[in-house]
XYZ file of C-alpha atoms in Angstrom:
604
model
C 0.422 28.587 -15.716
C 4.035 27.529 -14.627
C 6.558 27.998 -17.277
C 8.349 25.068 -18.563
C 10.460 24.748 -21.723
C 8.186 22.073 -23.295
C 4.737 23.982 -22.571
C 5.904 27.153 -24.320
C 6.865 25.554 -27.484
C 4.587 25.391 -30.422
C 2.568 22.184 -30.653
C 4.453 19.996 -32.910
C 3.270 17.621 -35.357
C 2.471 13.983 -35.237
C 3.335 14.056 -39.108
C 4.524 16.004 -41.835
C 8.019 15.661 -43.194
C 9.552 14.913 -46.516
C 8.457 11.393 -46.250
C 4.783 10.453 -46.695
C 2.327 7.547 -46.621
C 0.899 6.124 -49.807
C -2.776 5.761 -50.042
C -2.571 2.603 -48.278
C -2.681 3.494 -44.591
C 0.403 3.052 -42.587
C 2.729 2.389 -45.525
C 5.759 4.349 -45.698
C 7.293 5.545 -49.049
C 10.406 7.936 -49.695
C 8.536 10.274 -52.052
C 8.545 13.854 -51.311
C 5.186 15.605 -50.418
C 5.398 19.247 -51.484
C 3.733 21.272 -48.544
C 1.837 23.474 -50.825
C 0.789 21.011 -53.624
C -2.516 21.794 -55.155
C -5.387 19.204 -54.375
C -6.294 19.547 -58.083
C -8.455 21.617 -60.358
C -7.791 25.297 -60.450
C -8.125 25.949 -56.634
C -5.137 27.150 -54.901
C -5.906 24.539 -51.989
C -3.039 23.210 -49.882
C -2.691 19.461 -50.290
C -2.178 18.985 -46.593
C -3.966 20.641 -43.531
C -2.966 20.687 -39.863
C -5.847 19.090 -37.669
C -5.371 20.095 -33.936
C -6.464 17.186 -31.635
C -6.943 18.035 -28.004
C -7.337 15.013 -25.733
C -7.608 14.209 -22.168
C -8.981 10.986 -20.049
C -10.006 10.094 -16.512
C -11.784 13.222 -15.480
C -13.879 11.239 -12.881
C -16.320 14.125 -12.630
C -13.794 16.202 -10.967
C -15.198 19.709 -11.575
C -13.710 21.657 -8.710
C -9.896 21.598 -8.214
C -8.860 18.296 -6.821
C -7.401 18.651 -3.106
C -4.081 17.501 -1.871
C -1.389 15.858 -4.101
C -4.255 14.513 -6.221
C -4.414 18.173 -7.364
C -0.889 18.364 -8.511
C 1.115 17.462 -11.522
C 4.879 16.501 -11.230
C 7.179 18.372 -13.378
C 10.711 17.388 -14.059
C 13.162 20.019 -13.873
C 16.563 20.694 -15.954
C 18.640 19.333 -12.761
C 16.753 16.121 -12.694
C 14.538 17.136 -9.698
C 10.757 17.424 -9.706
C 8.284 19.950 -8.781
C 4.794 19.671 -7.861
C 2.510 22.154 -9.909
C -1.136 22.951 -8.622
C -3.449 21.789 -11.632
C -7.005 20.909 -12.468
C -10.539 22.374 -11.995
C -13.084 22.702 -14.869
C -13.090 26.358 -14.586
C -9.222 26.487 -15.714
C -9.737 23.691 -18.166
C -12.404 25.170 -20.211
C -10.236 28.444 -20.438
C -7.182 26.387 -21.231
C -9.052 24.334 -24.200
C -10.629 27.616 -25.420
C -7.350 29.190 -25.686
C -5.437 26.307 -27.258
C -8.264 26.260 -30.051
C -7.670 29.749 -31.081
C -5.924 29.993 -34.565
C -6.788 26.503 -35.474
C -9.540 26.169 -38.097
C -9.605 22.498 -37.708
C -9.703 21.381 -34.091
C -11.333 18.129 -32.537
C -11.486 17.457 -28.842
C -11.500 13.679 -27.817
C -11.259 11.745 -24.611
C -10.420 8.045 -23.507
C -12.870 7.191 -21.022
C -14.017 7.523 -17.405
C -15.397 10.934 -17.914
C -17.776 10.202 -14.917
C -17.822 7.579 -12.227
C -15.957 7.595 -8.963
C -16.769 11.298 -8.996
C -16.575 13.983 -6.230
C -19.966 14.607 -4.490
C -20.511 17.761 -6.428
C -21.083 15.464 -9.531
C -21.617 11.968 -7.903
C -24.513 13.129 -5.894
C -26.503 14.044 -8.988
C -25.381 10.889 -10.774
C -22.954 12.800 -12.774
C -25.361 15.091 -14.706
C -23.236 18.177 -13.879
C -20.161 16.615 -15.560
C -22.055 15.837 -18.649
C -23.371 19.277 -18.835
C -19.698 20.549 -18.122
C -18.438 18.353 -21.061
C -21.059 19.721 -23.338
C -19.930 23.249 -22.500
C -16.306 22.206 -23.158
C -17.210 21.190 -26.606
C -16.066 17.643 -26.312
C -16.485 15.877 -29.643
C -16.183 12.226 -28.719
C -15.118 9.767 -25.983
C -14.682 6.077 -25.393
C -16.519 4.600 -22.500
C -14.242 3.581 -19.670
C -14.765 0.913 -16.857
C -16.215 3.543 -14.456
C -19.061 4.647 -17.086
C -20.546 1.331 -15.938
C -20.503 1.920 -12.184
C -24.297 2.509 -12.307
C -25.088 -0.127 -15.025
C -25.873 0.149 -18.947
C -29.191 1.719 -18.317
C -27.738 4.621 -16.454
C -24.995 4.935 -19.165
C -27.434 5.133 -21.910
C -29.249 7.936 -19.958
C -25.924 9.891 -19.758
C -25.815 9.618 -23.647
C -29.365 10.352 -24.422
C -30.858 12.043 -21.364
C -33.994 11.842 -19.237
C -34.503 12.258 -15.466
C -33.054 9.634 -12.997
C -35.549 6.652 -12.660
C -35.367 6.983 -8.727
C -34.128 10.530 -7.858
C -35.881 12.294 -10.706
C -35.182 15.535 -12.181
C -32.741 17.585 -9.722
C -33.664 21.151 -11.000
C -37.189 22.406 -11.184
C -38.441 22.510 -14.587
C -35.212 21.018 -16.255
C -34.901 17.629 -17.969
C -31.457 16.279 -18.192
C -30.550 16.579 -21.831
C -27.801 13.937 -22.214
C -24.396 14.391 -23.947
C -24.035 16.424 -26.994
C -20.724 14.607 -27.628
C -20.633 10.897 -28.850
C -19.858 8.054 -26.499
C -18.135 5.178 -28.240
C -18.396 1.562 -27.088
C -17.127 -0.626 -29.918
C -16.265 -3.507 -27.812
C -19.152 -3.686 -25.449
C -21.885 -5.784 -26.690
C -25.428 -6.611 -25.243
C -25.417 -10.394 -24.568
C -28.929 -10.736 -25.961
C -28.780 -8.774 -28.946
C -25.090 -9.111 -29.586
C -25.070 -5.373 -30.889
C -22.759 -2.717 -29.548
C -24.282 -1.052 -26.478
C -23.448 2.316 -28.013
C -21.914 3.545 -31.214
C -18.572 1.970 -32.108
C -17.231 4.893 -34.344
C -17.588 8.340 -34.990
C -16.503 10.265 -38.137
C -15.482 13.990 -37.554
C -15.877 16.032 -40.423
C -14.912 19.667 -41.313
C -14.938 20.688 -45.054
C -13.199 17.983 -46.950
C -11.305 16.603 -43.988
C -12.578 13.404 -42.201
C -11.156 11.569 -39.274
C -12.683 8.356 -37.746
C -12.623 7.556 -34.082
C -13.021 3.933 -32.648
C -13.754 3.877 -28.991
C -13.008 0.939 -26.617
C -12.780 0.241 -22.903
C -10.418 -2.314 -21.244
C -11.579 -6.165 -21.960
C -11.061 -6.447 -18.152
C -13.683 -4.036 -17.300
C -15.782 -6.839 -15.491
C -12.826 -7.277 -13.144
C -12.802 -3.721 -11.972
C -16.527 -3.170 -11.732
C -19.182 -4.482 -9.638
C -21.118 -7.344 -11.154
C -24.393 -5.569 -11.196
C -22.709 -2.667 -13.262
C -21.795 -5.000 -16.107
C -24.602 -7.532 -16.269
C -25.795 -8.510 -19.473
C -22.928 -7.174 -21.348
C -19.840 -8.716 -23.112
C -16.463 -6.941 -23.251
C -14.412 -7.782 -26.316
C -10.704 -7.795 -27.069
C -9.345 -4.341 -27.599
C -7.093 -5.236 -30.549
C -9.566 -7.457 -32.536
C -12.323 -4.745 -32.136
C -10.184 -1.781 -33.003
C -8.820 -3.601 -36.232
C -12.392 -4.672 -37.105
C -13.629 -1.210 -37.105
C -10.455 0.264 -38.702
C -11.450 -2.073 -41.785
C -14.887 -0.849 -41.716
C -14.008 2.841 -41.555
C -11.592 2.156 -44.416
C -14.413 0.585 -46.620
C -16.581 3.884 -45.845
C -13.583 5.806 -47.215
C -12.247 7.284 -44.019
C -8.411 6.872 -44.027
C -7.515 8.749 -41.120
C -8.212 6.819 -37.856
C -7.739 7.632 -34.126
C -8.288 5.059 -31.469
C -9.642 6.088 -28.062
C -8.694 3.307 -25.619
C -9.549 3.169 -21.913
C -6.483 1.095 -21.046
C -2.910 2.597 -20.316
C 0.604 2.036 -19.531
C 2.931 2.834 -16.730
C 5.957 5.313 -17.698
C 9.028 4.922 -15.781
C 8.601 8.306 -14.286
C 5.589 10.014 -12.840
C 6.552 13.487 -14.222
C 4.233 14.743 -17.011
C 7.136 15.917 -19.078
C 9.238 12.553 -18.863
C 10.653 11.536 -22.131
C 9.408 7.766 -22.563
C 11.312 7.411 -25.819
C 14.633 7.156 -24.013
C 16.859 5.344 -25.248
C 14.429 4.106 -27.980
C 10.919 4.440 -29.065
C 8.590 3.536 -26.119
C 11.450 2.150 -24.236
C 10.357 3.954 -20.972
C 6.847 2.767 -20.714
C 5.435 -0.788 -19.805
C 1.874 -2.068 -19.105
C -1.009 -3.387 -21.000
C -0.945 -0.351 -23.585
C 2.433 -1.561 -24.952
C 1.167 -4.954 -26.448
C -1.999 -3.306 -27.621
C -0.133 -0.501 -29.424
C 2.038 -3.064 -30.954
C -0.831 -5.131 -32.363
C -3.389 -2.384 -33.621
C -3.499 -2.472 -37.278
C -1.261 0.305 -38.773
C -4.387 1.811 -40.402
C -4.825 3.573 -36.981
C -2.816 6.714 -36.942
C -2.893 7.580 -33.177
C -3.916 6.053 -30.019
C -5.286 8.216 -27.212
C -5.352 6.051 -23.930
C -6.210 6.456 -20.256
C -7.052 4.019 -17.235
C -3.828 4.299 -15.359
C -4.005 8.072 -14.573
C -0.440 8.318 -15.967
C 1.033 11.078 -18.186
C 2.948 10.064 -21.413
C 3.522 10.651 -24.954
C 5.468 7.868 -26.598
C 6.104 6.535 -30.034
C 5.430 2.667 -29.961
C 6.109 1.126 -33.177
C 2.987 -0.428 -34.968
C 2.973 -3.930 -36.492
C 4.622 -2.620 -39.547
C 7.420 -1.279 -37.459
C 6.422 2.413 -37.787
C 6.360 4.783 -34.948
C 2.912 5.767 -33.752
C 1.879 8.132 -31.069
C 0.515 6.888 -27.868
C -0.673 9.475 -25.218
C -2.492 9.872 -21.883
C -3.044 13.062 -19.945
C -2.902 11.869 -16.379
C -6.392 12.329 -14.763
C -8.676 14.762 -13.114
C -8.422 17.453 -15.572
C -4.772 18.372 -14.642
C -3.604 17.964 -18.152
C -4.611 17.812 -21.795
C -2.692 16.830 -25.030
C -2.247 18.819 -27.886
C -1.348 16.797 -31.006
C -1.228 18.023 -34.626
C -2.394 15.373 -37.077
C -1.171 16.462 -40.787
C -3.943 15.388 -43.002
C -3.334 14.719 -46.843
C -6.300 15.713 -48.775
C -5.194 13.443 -51.759
C -4.743 10.080 -49.808
C -7.278 11.300 -47.058
C -4.727 9.924 -44.573
C -2.590 11.082 -41.808
C 0.913 11.764 -42.777
C 3.346 9.588 -40.731
C 6.963 9.263 -41.151
C 9.424 6.092 -40.702
C 11.829 8.416 -38.536
C 9.090 8.966 -35.970
C 7.242 12.238 -35.585
C 7.899 15.031 -33.105
C 5.769 14.310 -29.772
C 2.565 15.926 -29.052
C 2.733 18.651 -26.171
C 1.258 17.771 -22.789
C -0.118 20.930 -21.247
C -0.816 21.714 -17.633
C -4.246 23.116 -16.706
C -2.821 25.486 -14.370
C -4.875 27.391 -11.647
C -3.173 30.721 -12.683
C -5.440 30.855 -15.703
C -8.560 32.852 -15.602
C -11.676 30.915 -14.703
C -14.305 30.361 -17.270
C -17.455 32.260 -16.133
C -19.867 29.576 -17.422
C -18.200 26.915 -15.600
C -18.074 28.965 -12.516
C -21.989 29.523 -12.647
C -22.458 25.751 -13.410
C -20.479 24.945 -10.164
C -22.265 27.504 -8.041
C -25.523 26.264 -9.222
C -25.057 22.728 -8.337
C -23.102 23.459 -5.289
C -26.194 25.253 -3.959
C -28.429 22.093 -4.365
C -25.490 19.942 -2.701
C -24.634 22.297 0.216
C -26.998 21.294 2.939
C -25.540 17.804 2.973
C -21.997 18.380 1.278
C -20.998 21.098 3.843
C -21.887 18.946 7.040
C -18.847 18.433 9.082
C -17.871 14.808 9.786
C -14.581 14.929 11.548
C -11.220 16.426 12.180
C -7.629 15.531 10.948
C -4.411 17.092 12.310
C -2.643 17.145 8.948
C -2.903 16.137 5.198
C -3.718 12.130 5.049
C -2.476 11.030 1.472
C -4.688 8.791 -0.316
C -5.154 8.734 -4.219
C -2.112 10.884 -4.555
C 0.178 8.670 -2.764
C 2.466 6.519 -4.958
C 3.417 4.243 -1.788
C 2.223 0.743 -1.755
C 0.751 1.364 1.801
C -1.056 4.893 1.848
C -2.080 6.545 5.194
C -5.553 6.974 3.955
C -5.798 3.408 3.221
C -4.903 2.392 6.637
C -7.464 4.930 8.076
C -10.220 3.562 5.903
C -9.317 -0.104 6.813
C -9.404 0.850 10.456
C -12.717 2.517 10.179
C -14.214 -0.741 8.431
C -12.538 -2.949 11.172
C -13.929 -0.735 13.974
C -17.552 -0.636 12.530
C -17.650 -4.548 11.884
C -15.712 -5.950 14.754
C -18.411 -6.174 17.251
C -20.083 -9.716 17.229
C -23.490 -8.484 16.092
C -21.858 -6.572 13.358
C -19.953 -9.477 11.829
C -17.109 -10.134 14.354
C -14.401 -8.821 11.953
C -10.900 -9.509 13.079
C -9.110 -7.503 10.000
C -10.221 -5.482 7.114
C -8.822 -5.245 3.736
C -9.281 -2.347 1.279
C -8.653 -2.252 -2.462
C -6.400 0.948 -3.386
C -8.462 1.687 -6.526
C -11.241 2.554 -4.081
C -9.513 5.407 -2.562
C -10.508 8.309 -4.806
C -8.850 11.252 -3.157
C -6.687 12.546 -0.472
C -7.901 14.087 2.770
C -6.335 17.620 2.726
C -5.951 19.575 6.163
C -6.328 22.929 4.346
C -10.076 24.065 4.241
C -11.654 23.869 0.589
C -14.449 26.185 1.714
C -15.580 27.962 4.823
C -15.430 25.012 7.118
C -12.146 25.547 8.552
C -8.752 23.865 8.506
C -8.700 20.345 9.532
C -12.558 19.890 9.273
C -13.617 16.962 7.266
C -16.924 17.343 5.441
C -19.441 14.921 4.136
C -18.552 16.142 0.567
C -14.890 15.382 1.231
C -15.369 12.028 2.841
C -17.708 11.194 -0.054
C -15.206 12.181 -2.662
C -12.700 9.645 -0.886
C -15.221 6.717 -1.065
C -17.880 7.678 -3.592
C -19.281 4.133 -4.518
C -21.242 3.483 -1.385
C -20.292 -0.071 -1.509
C -21.926 -2.378 1.103
C -19.426 -3.976 3.465
C -19.132 -7.813 3.854
C -17.710 -9.763 6.753
C -16.649 -13.322 5.488
C -14.888 -16.384 6.543
C -11.448 -17.002 4.745
C -8.931 -19.514 5.806
C -5.404 -18.240 6.459
C -4.340 -20.006 3.166
C -7.046 -18.017 1.289
C -5.906 -14.919 3.053
C -2.268 -15.471 1.936
C -3.480 -16.264 -1.538
C -5.065 -12.875 -1.827
C -2.065 -11.216 -0.687
C -0.035 -13.035 -3.446
C -2.621 -12.121 -6.002
C -1.867 -8.372 -5.279
C 1.417 -9.007 -7.265
C 0.699 -11.765 -9.668
C -1.917 -13.049 -12.286
C -3.063 -11.407 -15.588
C -4.745 -8.397 -13.709
C -2.262 -7.442 -11.067
C 0.877 -9.187 -12.306
C 1.627 -6.215 -14.793
C 0.246 -3.640 -12.533
C 0.380 -4.598 -8.657
C -2.497 -3.551 -6.643
C -1.438 -3.519 -2.804
C -4.400 -4.072 -0.480
C -4.747 -1.644 2.308
C -4.890 -3.384 5.759
C -6.216 -2.617 9.198
C -4.167 -2.196 12.212
C -2.687 -5.365 13.695
C -2.064 -7.101 10.260
C 1.428 -6.908 9.178
C 3.716 -8.717 6.471
C 6.655 -7.950 4.303
C 6.639 -7.222 0.493
C 9.900 -8.142 -0.998
C 10.046 -5.987 -4.410
C 13.303 -7.492 -5.212
C 11.619 -10.847 -6.260
C 8.928 -11.610 -8.864
C 5.395 -12.174 -8.851
C 3.699 -13.977 -6.107
C 7.032 -14.730 -4.314
C 7.130 -10.931 -3.363
C 5.019 -11.723 -0.450
C 7.097 -13.364 2.335
C 4.464 -15.768 3.622
C 6.037 -16.552 7.106
C 5.976 -12.811 7.625
C 2.170 -12.648 7.720
C 0.774 -11.911 11.038
C -2.399 -10.744 12.906
C -1.780 -8.985 16.183
C 1.812 -10.372 16.469
C 0.714 -14.029 15.737
C 1.731 -16.109 12.470
C -1.309 -16.596 10.245
C -2.351 -20.351 10.401
C -3.132 -21.599 6.879
C -5.886 -24.030 8.483
C -7.507 -21.416 10.786
C -10.615 -19.320 9.721
C -10.630 -15.712 10.030
C -13.252 -13.093 9.929
C -12.316 -10.551 7.240
C -14.187 -7.320 6.415
C -14.062 -6.004 2.740
C -16.499 -4.165 0.487
C -18.642 -6.109 -1.918
C -16.583 -5.384 -4.865
C -13.552 -7.104 -3.308
C -15.796 -9.918 -2.143
C -16.935 -10.604 -5.619
C -13.330 -11.096 -6.657
C -12.873 -7.619 -8.026
C -9.223 -6.237 -9.188
C -8.048 -9.849 -9.762
C -8.527 -11.175 -6.411
C -10.389 -14.246 -7.330
C -9.618 -16.063 -4.269
C -11.851 -13.817 -2.320
C -14.899 -15.199 -4.162
C -14.303 -18.535 -2.457
C -15.396 -17.074 1.098
C -18.115 -18.524 3.265
C -20.449 -17.253 6.139
C -21.047 -13.748 4.646
C -22.779 -11.052 6.572
C -23.665 -7.877 4.832
C -22.954 -4.712 7.003
C -23.198 -0.972 6.420
C -21.715 0.855 3.549
C -18.171 1.682 3.224
C -18.873 5.529 3.423
C -21.083 4.992 6.410
C -18.291 3.265 8.330
C -15.839 5.824 7.130
C -18.146 8.605 8.523
C -18.744 6.911 11.720
C -14.856 6.676 12.524
C -14.492 10.392 11.598
C -17.279 11.250 13.829
C -15.321 10.230 16.927
C -12.801 12.822 16.523
C -12.990 16.312 17.369
C -11.134 19.650 17.068
C -9.426 19.010 20.357
C -8.565 15.374 19.396
C -8.244 15.243 15.672
C -7.076 12.085 13.750
C -3.389 12.035 12.916
C -2.163 10.574 9.612
C -1.441 6.595 10.189
C 2.365 5.983 10.108
C 1.805 3.487 7.123
C 3.990 0.913 8.695
C 1.965 -2.351 8.454
C 3.645 -3.343 5.242
C 7.367 -3.696 5.356
C 8.526 -3.074 1.777
C 11.955 -4.292 0.772
C 13.231 -2.599 -2.428
């Protein structure tokens, strides 16, 4: 594990100082709290006890170390520069968590959703059973659901929780039935439209001795906007704040005063470095996004927020509605980091001690690849890889260098261009739909393509397992009619509206489609309308164009509501089949070079 000043400090407390809470959660008083005060009776029992909370989010079934820039974390150096550190891999994560727990009598491990879904082939091919098994071995206690837990629908999510073999593919290992999760899945704001009841448990109470901490788990209210319609059919997603506040009251009525919210919604720190201080110059000043408003409105009864969804790393103090600092954390994604937080529990008030001055930040810890591998995880990966190998190791094509995708922070990603080109080529023939251009949602790009071999296939070889990891959803492609005006509206929706205004989602586009994105302007005005061209000709608002896109986008996903207005739809091959067909045309002598990513001119 690479040395940094922050990572070698002891985990600091979200908590205890000379100022403490009264029994009313969140209230601050200036009364001193003796660290060694007896709890009562004759027993020499400390009034407070430190509870270690280890947390992470957005694992996405990433059991093997992620490739390319998706498998590094950015670390800010003392001179202001950043350094990329290789990180991630369940073998290393298991070792890191087990080492972190040593010496802590009270330790709970929690997560904030997207443990599964959009997973690499090793897990995705087996409907994420390998990841649930790995999380059981990790001794995860509780997680909220995330939007990707719904990729295969509510019935499959319940199977992840309660076990049983897949209804179509059956049992994957002879003589074994999938047991389901040993940890608790929480879905407080997800209700069945028919029964009006939560799909899964809304809360979980962790107990050890006389210490009790309640957890409330929610996913983002906008989950239907980022999941295919079939995945959320029959479900209703409630407001995050209203739901958390409701169940915080219920936990209080049960005598549980210490509460942590697990929220699959997140923020955007001003820096991508995991050790960036987002409380400079003031509490929460260096972070934006949906989680800020949520944190400011969640009841002060809730003592800490563990968040996710944006795949960012942060540890901020965002004031609660009473104006008191409250820790809000996220540990990036893909198992590259985890957060170590100390919650100081007051046995007399049964609450977490928080201070009006603000508690020291929890510590973000890198899951470094210099750690010893956990043997049980190595065995797990080897076992599932043996089942996947005949398909996963099949060569699909060749690349001449790394093709950045998920790991790229640029609006236009080389891998996004490559995917859009593959879709256009597959669907341009008249009998395949007659597509004139293709557009691809950036969130559907789940990895990079790395030139260096991950196994024995050889450098530059793209295997089926690697192409699957990039495009794991197997969305069916649609070719539809859109007017030029609708197409321009879609571009404007990239940077405006309730979904994309706070967090722009820049569509990846096929060759020949060009325009200018002026980031010095605000909202929809960032798209320079008269710059939008197809093969050098200005887009005609009244003309009809044949546009290829996956079924998720065609259904208005990711806030692109105008795309639902399409007509004359033709369903084509899957996105993965289009991608592999494009890769298949390359060879070792003529590999695919990374696209120049020069189709969108960005003005900063």
